[in-house]
PDB file of C-alpha atoms in Angstrom:
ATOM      1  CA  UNK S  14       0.000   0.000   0.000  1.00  0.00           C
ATOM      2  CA  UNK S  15       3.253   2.222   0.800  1.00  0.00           C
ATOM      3  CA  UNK S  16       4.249   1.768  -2.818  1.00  0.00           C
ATOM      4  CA  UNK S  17       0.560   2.728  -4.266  1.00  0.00           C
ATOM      5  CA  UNK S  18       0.076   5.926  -2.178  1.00  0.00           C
ATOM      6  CA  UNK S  19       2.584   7.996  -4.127  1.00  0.00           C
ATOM      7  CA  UNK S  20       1.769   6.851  -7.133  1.00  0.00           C
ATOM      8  CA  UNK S  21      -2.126   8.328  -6.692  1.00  0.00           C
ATOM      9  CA  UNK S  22      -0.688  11.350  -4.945  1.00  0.00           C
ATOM     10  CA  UNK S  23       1.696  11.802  -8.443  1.00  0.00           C
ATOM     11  CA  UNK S  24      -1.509  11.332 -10.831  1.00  0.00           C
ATOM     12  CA  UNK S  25      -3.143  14.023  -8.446  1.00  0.00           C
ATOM     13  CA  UNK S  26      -0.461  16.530  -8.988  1.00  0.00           C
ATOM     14  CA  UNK S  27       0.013  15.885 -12.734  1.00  0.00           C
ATOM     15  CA  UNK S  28      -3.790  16.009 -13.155  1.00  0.00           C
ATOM     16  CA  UNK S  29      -3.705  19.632 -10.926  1.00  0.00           C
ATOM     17  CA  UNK S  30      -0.575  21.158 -13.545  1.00  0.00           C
ATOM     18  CA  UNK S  31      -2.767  20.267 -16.746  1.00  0.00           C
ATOM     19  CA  UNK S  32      -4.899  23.233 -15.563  1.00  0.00           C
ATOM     20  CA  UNK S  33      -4.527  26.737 -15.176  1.00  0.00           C
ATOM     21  CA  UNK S  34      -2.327  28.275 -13.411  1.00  0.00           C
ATOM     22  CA  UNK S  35       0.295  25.888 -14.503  1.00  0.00           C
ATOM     23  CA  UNK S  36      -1.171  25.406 -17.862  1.00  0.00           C
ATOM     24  CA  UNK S  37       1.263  21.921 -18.626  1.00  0.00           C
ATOM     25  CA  UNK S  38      -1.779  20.649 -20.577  1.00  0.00           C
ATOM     26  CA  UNK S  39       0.218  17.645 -22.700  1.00  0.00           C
ATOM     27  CA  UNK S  40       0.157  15.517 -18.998  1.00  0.00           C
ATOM     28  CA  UNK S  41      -3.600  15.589 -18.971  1.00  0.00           C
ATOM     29  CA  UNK S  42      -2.862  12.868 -21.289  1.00  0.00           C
ATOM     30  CA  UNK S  43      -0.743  10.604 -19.308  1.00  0.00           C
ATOM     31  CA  UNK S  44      -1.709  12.129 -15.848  1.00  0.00           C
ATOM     32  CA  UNK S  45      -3.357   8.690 -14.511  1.00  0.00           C
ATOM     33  CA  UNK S  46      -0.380   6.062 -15.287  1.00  0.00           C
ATOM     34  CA  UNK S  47       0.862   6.281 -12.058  1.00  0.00           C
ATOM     35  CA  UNK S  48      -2.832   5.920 -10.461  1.00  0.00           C
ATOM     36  CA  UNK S  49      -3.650   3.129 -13.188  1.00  0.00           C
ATOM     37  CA  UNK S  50      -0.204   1.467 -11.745  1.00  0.00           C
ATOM     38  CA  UNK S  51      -1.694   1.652  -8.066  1.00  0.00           C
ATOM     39  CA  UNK S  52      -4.899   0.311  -8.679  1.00  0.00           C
ATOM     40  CA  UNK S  53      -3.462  -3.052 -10.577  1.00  0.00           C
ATOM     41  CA  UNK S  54      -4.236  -5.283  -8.216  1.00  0.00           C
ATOM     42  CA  UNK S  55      -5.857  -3.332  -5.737  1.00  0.00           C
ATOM     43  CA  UNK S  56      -9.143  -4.551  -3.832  1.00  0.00           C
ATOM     44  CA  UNK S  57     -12.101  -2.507  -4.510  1.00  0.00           C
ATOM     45  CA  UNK S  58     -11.673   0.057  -0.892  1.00  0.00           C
ATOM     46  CA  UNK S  59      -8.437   0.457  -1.677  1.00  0.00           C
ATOM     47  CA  UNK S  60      -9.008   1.423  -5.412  1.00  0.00           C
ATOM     48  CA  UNK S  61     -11.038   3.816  -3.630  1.00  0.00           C
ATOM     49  CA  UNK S  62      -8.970   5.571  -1.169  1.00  0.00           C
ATOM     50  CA  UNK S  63      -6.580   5.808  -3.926  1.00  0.00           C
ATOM     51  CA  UNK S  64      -8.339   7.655  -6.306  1.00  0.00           C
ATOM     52  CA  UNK S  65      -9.489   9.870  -3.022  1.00  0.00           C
ATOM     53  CA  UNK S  66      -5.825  10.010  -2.610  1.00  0.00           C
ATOM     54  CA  UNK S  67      -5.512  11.679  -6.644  1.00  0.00           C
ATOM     55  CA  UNK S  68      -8.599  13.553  -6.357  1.00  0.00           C
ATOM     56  CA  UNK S  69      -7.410  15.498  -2.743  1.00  0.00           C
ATOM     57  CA  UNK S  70      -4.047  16.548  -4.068  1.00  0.00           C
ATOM     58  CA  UNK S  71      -5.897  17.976  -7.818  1.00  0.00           C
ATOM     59  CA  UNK S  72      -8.006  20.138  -5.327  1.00  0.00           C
ATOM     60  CA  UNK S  73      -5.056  21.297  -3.180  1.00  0.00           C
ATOM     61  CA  UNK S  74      -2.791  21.729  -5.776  1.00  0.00           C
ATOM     62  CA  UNK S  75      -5.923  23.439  -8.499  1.00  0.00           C
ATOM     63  CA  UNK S  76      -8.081  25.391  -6.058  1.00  0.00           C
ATOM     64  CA  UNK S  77      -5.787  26.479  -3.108  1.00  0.00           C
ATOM     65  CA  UNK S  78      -6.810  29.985  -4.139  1.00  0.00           C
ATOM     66  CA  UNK S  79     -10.389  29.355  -2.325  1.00  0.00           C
ATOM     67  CA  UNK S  80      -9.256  29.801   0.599  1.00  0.00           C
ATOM     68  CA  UNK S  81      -8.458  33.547   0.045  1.00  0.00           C
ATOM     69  CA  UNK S  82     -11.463  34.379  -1.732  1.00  0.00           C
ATOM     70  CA  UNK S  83     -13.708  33.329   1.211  1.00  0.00           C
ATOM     71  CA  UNK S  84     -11.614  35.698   3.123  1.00  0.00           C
ATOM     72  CA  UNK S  85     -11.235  38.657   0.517  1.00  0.00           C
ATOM     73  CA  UNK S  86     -14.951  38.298  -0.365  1.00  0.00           C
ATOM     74  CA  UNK S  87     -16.865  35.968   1.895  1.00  0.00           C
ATOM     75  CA  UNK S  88     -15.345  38.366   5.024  1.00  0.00           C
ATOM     76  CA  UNK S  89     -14.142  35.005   6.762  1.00  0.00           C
ATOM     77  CA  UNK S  90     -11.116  34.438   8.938  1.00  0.00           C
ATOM     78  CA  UNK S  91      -8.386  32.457   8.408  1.00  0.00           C
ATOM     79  CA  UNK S  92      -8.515  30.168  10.647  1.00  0.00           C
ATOM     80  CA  UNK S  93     -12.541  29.474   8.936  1.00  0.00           C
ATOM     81  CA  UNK S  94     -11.128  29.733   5.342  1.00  0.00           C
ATOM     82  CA  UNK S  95      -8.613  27.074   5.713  1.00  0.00           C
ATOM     83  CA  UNK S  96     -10.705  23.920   7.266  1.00  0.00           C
ATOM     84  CA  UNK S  97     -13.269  25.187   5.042  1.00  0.00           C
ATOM     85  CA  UNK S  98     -11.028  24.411   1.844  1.00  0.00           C
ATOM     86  CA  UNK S  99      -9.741  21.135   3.585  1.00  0.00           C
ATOM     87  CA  UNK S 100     -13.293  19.919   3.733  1.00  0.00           C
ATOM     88  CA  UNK S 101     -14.069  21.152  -0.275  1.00  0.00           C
ATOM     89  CA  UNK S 102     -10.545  19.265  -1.474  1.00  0.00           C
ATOM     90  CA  UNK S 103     -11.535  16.041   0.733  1.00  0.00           C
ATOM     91  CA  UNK S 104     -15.127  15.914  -0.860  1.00  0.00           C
ATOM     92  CA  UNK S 105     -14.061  16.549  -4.089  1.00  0.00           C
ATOM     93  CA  UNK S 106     -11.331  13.446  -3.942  1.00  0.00           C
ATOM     94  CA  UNK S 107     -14.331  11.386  -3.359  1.00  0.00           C
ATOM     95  CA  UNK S 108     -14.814  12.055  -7.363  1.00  0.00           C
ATOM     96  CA  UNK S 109     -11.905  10.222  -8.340  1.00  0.00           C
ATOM     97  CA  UNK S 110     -12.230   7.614  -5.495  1.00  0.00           C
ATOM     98  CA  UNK S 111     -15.350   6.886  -7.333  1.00  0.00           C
ATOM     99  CA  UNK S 112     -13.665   7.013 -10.969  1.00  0.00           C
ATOM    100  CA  UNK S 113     -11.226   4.593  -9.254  1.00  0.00           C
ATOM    101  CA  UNK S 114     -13.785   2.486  -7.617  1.00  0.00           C
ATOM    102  CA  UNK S 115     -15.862   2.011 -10.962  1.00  0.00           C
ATOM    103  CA  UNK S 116     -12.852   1.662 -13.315  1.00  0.00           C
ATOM    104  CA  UNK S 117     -11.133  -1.037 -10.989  1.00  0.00           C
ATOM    105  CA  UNK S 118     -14.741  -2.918 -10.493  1.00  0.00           C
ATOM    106  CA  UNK S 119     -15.018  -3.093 -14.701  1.00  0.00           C
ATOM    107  CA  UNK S 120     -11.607  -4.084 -14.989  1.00  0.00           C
ATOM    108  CA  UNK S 121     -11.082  -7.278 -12.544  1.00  0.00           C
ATOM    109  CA  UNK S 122     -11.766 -10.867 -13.863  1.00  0.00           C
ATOM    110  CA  UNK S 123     -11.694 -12.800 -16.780  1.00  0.00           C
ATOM    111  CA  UNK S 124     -13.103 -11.465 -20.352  1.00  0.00           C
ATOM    112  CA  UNK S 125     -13.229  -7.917 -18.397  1.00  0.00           C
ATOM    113  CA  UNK S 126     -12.352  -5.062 -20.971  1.00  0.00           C
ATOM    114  CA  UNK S 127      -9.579  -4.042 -19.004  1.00  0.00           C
ATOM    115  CA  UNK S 128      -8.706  -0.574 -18.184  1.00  0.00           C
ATOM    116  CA  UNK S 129      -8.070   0.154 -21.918  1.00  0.00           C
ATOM    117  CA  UNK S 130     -11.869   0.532 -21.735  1.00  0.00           C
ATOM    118  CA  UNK S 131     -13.072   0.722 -18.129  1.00  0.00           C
ATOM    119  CA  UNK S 132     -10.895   4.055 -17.043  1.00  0.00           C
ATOM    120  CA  UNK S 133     -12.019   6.502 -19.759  1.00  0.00           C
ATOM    121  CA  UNK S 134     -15.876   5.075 -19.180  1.00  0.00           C
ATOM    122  CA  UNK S 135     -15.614   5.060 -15.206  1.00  0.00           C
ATOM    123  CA  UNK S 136     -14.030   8.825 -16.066  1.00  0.00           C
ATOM    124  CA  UNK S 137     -17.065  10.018 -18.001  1.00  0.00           C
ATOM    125  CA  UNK S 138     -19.674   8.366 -15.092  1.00  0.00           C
ATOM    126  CA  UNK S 139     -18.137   9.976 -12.376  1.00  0.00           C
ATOM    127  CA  UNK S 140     -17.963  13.104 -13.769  1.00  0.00           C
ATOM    128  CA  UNK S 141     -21.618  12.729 -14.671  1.00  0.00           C
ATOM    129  CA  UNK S 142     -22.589  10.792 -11.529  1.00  0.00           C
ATOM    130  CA  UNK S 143     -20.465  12.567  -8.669  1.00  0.00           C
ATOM    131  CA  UNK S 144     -22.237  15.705  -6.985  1.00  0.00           C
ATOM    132  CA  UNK S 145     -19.543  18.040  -6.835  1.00  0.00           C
ATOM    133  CA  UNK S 146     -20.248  21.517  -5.642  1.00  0.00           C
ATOM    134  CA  UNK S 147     -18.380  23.000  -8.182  1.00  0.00           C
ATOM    135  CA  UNK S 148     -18.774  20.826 -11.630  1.00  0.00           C
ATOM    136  CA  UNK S 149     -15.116  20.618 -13.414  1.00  0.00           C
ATOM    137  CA  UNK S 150     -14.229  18.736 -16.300  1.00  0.00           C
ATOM    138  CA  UNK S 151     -11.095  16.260 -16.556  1.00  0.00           C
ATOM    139  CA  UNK S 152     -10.542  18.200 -20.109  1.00  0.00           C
ATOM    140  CA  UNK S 153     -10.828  21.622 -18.992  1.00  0.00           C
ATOM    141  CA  UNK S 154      -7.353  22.410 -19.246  1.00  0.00           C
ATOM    142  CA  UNK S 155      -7.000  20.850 -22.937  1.00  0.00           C
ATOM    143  CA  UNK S 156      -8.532  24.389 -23.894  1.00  0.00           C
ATOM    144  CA  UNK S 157      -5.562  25.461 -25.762  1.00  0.00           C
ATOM    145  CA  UNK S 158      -5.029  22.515 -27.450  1.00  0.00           C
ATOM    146  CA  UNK S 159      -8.295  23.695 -29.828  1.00  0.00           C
ATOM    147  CA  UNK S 160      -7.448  21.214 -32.880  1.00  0.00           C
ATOM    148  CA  UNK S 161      -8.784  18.637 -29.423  1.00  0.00           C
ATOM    149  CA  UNK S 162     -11.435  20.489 -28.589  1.00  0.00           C
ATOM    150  CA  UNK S 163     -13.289  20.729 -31.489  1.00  0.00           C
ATOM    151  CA  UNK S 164     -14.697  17.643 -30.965  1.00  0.00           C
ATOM    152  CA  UNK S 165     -16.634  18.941 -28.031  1.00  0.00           C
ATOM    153  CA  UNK S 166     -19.281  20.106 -30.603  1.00  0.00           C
ATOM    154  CA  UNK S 167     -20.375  16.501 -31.398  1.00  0.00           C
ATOM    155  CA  UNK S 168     -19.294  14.757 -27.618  1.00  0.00           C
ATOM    156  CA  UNK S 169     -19.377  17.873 -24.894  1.00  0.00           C
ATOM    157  CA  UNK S 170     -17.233  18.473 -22.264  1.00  0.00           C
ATOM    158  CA  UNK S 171     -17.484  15.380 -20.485  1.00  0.00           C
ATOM    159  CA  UNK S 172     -16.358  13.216 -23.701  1.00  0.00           C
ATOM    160  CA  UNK S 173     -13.865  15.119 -24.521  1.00  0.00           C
ATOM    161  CA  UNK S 174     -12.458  14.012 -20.852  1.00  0.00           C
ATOM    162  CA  UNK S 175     -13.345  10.223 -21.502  1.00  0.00           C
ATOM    163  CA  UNK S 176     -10.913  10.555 -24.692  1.00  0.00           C
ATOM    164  CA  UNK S 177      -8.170  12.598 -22.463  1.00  0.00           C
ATOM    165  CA  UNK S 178      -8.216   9.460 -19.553  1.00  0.00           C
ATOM    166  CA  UNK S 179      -8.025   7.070 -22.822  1.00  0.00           C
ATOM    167  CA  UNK S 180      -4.295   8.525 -23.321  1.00  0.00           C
ATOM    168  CA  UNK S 181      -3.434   7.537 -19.525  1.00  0.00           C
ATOM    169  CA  UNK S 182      -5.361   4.189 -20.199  1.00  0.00           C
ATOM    170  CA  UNK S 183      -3.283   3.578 -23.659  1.00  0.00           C
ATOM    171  CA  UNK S 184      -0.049   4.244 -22.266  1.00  0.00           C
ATOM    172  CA  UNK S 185      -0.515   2.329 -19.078  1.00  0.00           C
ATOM    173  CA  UNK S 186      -2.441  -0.591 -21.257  1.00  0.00           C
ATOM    174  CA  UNK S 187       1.558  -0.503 -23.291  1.00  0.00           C
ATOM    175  CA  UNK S 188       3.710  -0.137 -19.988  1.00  0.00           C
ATOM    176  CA  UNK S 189       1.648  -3.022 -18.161  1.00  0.00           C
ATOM    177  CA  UNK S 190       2.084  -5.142 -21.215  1.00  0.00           C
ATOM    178  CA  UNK S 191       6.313  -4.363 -21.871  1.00  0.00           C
ATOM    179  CA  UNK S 192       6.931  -4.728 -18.120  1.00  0.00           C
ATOM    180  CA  UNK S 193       5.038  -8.449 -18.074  1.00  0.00           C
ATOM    181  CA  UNK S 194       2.444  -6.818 -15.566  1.00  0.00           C
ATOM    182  CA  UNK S 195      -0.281  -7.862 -18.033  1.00  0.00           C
ATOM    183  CA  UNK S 196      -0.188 -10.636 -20.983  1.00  0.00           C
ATOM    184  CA  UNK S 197       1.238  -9.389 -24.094  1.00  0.00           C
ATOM    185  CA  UNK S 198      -0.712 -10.051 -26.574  1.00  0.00           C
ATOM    186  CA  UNK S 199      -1.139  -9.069 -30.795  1.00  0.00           C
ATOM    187  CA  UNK S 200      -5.325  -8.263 -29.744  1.00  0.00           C
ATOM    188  CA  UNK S 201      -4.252  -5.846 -26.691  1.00  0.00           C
ATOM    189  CA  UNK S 202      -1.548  -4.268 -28.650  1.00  0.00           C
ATOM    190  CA  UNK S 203      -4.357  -3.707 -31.396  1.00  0.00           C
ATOM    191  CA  UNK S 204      -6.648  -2.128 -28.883  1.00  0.00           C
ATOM    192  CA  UNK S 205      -3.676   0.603 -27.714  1.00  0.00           C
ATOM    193  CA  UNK S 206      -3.032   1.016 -31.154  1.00  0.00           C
ATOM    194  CA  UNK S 207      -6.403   1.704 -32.262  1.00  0.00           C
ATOM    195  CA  UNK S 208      -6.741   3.667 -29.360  1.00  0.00           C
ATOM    196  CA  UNK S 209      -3.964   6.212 -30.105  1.00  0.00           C
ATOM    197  CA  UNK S 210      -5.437   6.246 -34.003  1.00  0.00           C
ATOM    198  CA  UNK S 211      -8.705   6.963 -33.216  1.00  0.00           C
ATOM    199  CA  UNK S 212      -6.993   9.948 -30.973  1.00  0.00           C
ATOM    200  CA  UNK S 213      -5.032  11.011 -33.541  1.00  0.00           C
ATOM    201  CA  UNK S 214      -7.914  10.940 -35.783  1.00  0.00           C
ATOM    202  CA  UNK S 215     -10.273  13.625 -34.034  1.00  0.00           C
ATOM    203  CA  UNK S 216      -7.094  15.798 -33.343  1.00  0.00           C
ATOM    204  CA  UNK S 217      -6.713  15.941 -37.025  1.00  0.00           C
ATOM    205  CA  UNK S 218     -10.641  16.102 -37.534  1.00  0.00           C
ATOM    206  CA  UNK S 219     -10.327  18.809 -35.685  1.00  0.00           C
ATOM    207  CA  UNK S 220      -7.142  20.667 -37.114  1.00  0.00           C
ATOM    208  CA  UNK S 221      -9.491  20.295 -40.311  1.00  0.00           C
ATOM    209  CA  UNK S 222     -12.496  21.837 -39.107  1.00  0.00           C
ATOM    210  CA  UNK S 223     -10.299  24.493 -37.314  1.00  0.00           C
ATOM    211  CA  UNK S 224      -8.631  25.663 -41.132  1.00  0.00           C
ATOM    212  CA  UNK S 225     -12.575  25.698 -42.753  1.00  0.00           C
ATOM    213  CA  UNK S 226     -13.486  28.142 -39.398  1.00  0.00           C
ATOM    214  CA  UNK S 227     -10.306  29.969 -40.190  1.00  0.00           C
ATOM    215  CA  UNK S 228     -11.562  31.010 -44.029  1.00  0.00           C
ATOM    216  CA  UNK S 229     -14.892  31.751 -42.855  1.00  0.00           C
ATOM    217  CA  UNK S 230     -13.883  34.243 -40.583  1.00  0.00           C
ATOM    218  CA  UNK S 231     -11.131  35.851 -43.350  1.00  0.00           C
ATOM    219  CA  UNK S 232     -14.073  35.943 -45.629  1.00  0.00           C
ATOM    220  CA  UNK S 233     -16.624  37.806 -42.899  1.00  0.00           C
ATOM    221  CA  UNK S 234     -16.958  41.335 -42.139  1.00  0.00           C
ATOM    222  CA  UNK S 235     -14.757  42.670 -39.013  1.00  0.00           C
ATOM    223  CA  UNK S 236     -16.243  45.006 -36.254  1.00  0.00           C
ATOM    224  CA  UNK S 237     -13.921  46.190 -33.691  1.00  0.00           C
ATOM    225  CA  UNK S 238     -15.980  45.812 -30.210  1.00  0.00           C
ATOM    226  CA  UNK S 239     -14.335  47.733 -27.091  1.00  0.00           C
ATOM    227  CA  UNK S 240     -14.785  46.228 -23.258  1.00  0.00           C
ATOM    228  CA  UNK S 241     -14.554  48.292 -20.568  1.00  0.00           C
ATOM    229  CA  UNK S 242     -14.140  46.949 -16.556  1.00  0.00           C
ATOM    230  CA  UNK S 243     -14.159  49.397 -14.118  1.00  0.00           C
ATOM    231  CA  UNK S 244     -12.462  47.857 -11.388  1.00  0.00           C
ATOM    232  CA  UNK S 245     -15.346  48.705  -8.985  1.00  0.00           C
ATOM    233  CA  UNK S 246     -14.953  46.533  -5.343  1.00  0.00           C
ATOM    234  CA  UNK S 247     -17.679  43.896  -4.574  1.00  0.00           C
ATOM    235  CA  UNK S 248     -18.827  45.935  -1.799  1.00  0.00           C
ATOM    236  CA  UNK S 249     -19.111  48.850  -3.578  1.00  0.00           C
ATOM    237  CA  UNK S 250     -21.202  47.372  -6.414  1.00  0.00           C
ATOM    238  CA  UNK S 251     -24.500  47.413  -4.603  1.00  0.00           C
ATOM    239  CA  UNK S 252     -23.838  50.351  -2.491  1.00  0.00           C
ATOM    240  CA  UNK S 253     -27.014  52.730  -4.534  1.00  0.00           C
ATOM    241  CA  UNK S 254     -25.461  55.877  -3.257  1.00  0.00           C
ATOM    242  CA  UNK S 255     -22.426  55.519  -5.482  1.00  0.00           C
ATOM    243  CA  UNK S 256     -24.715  54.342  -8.418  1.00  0.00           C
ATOM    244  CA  UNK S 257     -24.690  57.404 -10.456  1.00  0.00           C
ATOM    245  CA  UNK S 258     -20.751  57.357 -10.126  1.00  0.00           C
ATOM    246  CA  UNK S 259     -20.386  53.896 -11.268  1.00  0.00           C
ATOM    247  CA  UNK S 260     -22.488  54.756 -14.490  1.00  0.00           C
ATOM    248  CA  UNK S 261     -20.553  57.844 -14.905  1.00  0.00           C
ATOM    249  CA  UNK S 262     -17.064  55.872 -15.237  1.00  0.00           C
ATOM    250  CA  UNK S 263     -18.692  53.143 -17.603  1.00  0.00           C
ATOM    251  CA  UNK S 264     -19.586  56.195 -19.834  1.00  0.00           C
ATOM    252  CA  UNK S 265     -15.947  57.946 -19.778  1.00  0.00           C
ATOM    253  CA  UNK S 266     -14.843  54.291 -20.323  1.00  0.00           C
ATOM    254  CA  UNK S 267     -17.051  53.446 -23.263  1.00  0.00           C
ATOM    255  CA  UNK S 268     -15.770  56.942 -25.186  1.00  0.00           C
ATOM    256  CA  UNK S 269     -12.580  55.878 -24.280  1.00  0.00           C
ATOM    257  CA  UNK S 270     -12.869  53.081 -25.820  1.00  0.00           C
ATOM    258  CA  UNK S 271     -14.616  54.678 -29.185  1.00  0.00           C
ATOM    259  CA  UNK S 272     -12.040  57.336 -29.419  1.00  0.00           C
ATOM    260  CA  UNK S 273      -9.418  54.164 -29.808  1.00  0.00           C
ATOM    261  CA  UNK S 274     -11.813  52.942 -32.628  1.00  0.00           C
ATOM    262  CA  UNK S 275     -14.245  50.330 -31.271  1.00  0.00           C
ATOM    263  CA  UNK S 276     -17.512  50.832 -33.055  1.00  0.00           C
ATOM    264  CA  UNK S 277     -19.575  48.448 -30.524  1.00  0.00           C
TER     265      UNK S 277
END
């Protein structure tokens, strides 16, 4: 278990620097190997705790920053803010304890599709199944990579992730199978194979579709639009005395912003 409880707390952290502020979004892709390596093996608790393990560390690591927004705006202390963000990261683990759970459960036994197949599915149910009090998607940081992401017109959000936890599957499916940690053989190395094709495929799908977008907009008409922010506090928004004042610096803004040439 010593061995296994690093190995979730890596796929946590590797999971946490796909997203922003960190923005490494290529280990998205391979962020679960280590996690995948844990779980061979594993009973069905401990598949569990391990993916709570992943899921606590993403939080910690992706969303430390709550704790200083419930003291800059929610006006709470401290010593409130902290246990407060302990208890969000600890309930949002349970997410990927229950990825874990489900993706270990599909994988065990003979004539099982292995977690080739069970990890990207268990992925897509947990992020559909799991009550989380703020939803997040496994793909959310793959927003860059937008020859990817195109595909989220025809699967959503939550497909695009089951095709990101396919890379980690693929790659752990090829590591499991050169190490002699799962039977080599010409139908699994197929199914990895395939797996990275079909991958390949909708990035390229997607660099396609990205070049037609890219001569529609050449062809269209251009409007320059200005966007003004006024930088007014969040206690000072709803204060009605100062109402007048706030309108009076979105106006100076907005002829600003003409005088510079927007013309919306």
């Amino acid at each position: 278990m010593k061995a296994r409880v690093p190995l979730a707390a890596l796929s946590g952290a590797l999971v946490a620097l796909s997203f922003p502020d960190f923005e490494i979004w290529p280990l998205a892709w391979v962020a679960f190997v280590p996690l995948l390596a844990g779980l061979d093996g594993a009973s069905l608790p401990r598949s569990f705790l391990l993916g709570w393990i992943a899921g606590v560390v993403t939080h910690l690591i992706g969303v430390y920053w709550i704790a200083g927004l419930l003291v800059r705006f929610g006006g709470l202390p401290w010593a409130a803010a902290v246990p407060l963000l302990i208890l969000y990261c600890a309930w949002g683990g349970a997410g990927m304890g229950l990825t874990a759970l489900l993706a270990r459960a599909a994988s065990r036994g003979d004539g099982s599709p292995g977690m080739l197949l069970a990890f990207p599915v268990a992925v897509v149910a947990g992020e559909h199944l799991f009550p989380a009090f703020f939803q997040w998607s496994l793909a959310g940081g793959q927003y860059g990579f937008l020859p990817f992401v195109q595909a989220a017109e025809v699967v959503g959000a939550i497909g695009l992730s089951g095709m990101v936890a396919a890379g980690s599957s693929a790659a752990w499916e090829a590591i499991a199978m050169a190490a002699r940690r799962a039977p080599s053989t010409r139908r699994r190395w197929t199914a990895v194979a395939a797996t990275v094709a079909v991958l390949a495929a909708i990035v390229g799908g997607g660099a396609i579709r990205l070049a037609s977008v890219d001569r529609m907009r050449s062809a269209a008409p251009e409007m320059r639009v200005g966007v003004v922010q006024p930088n007014i506090g969040i206690h000072e928004k709803g204060d009605r005395v100062l109402a007048s004042l706030h309108l009076a610096v979105l106006r100076l803004l907005s002829l600003e912003a003409v005088a510079v040439g927007a013309e919306a």
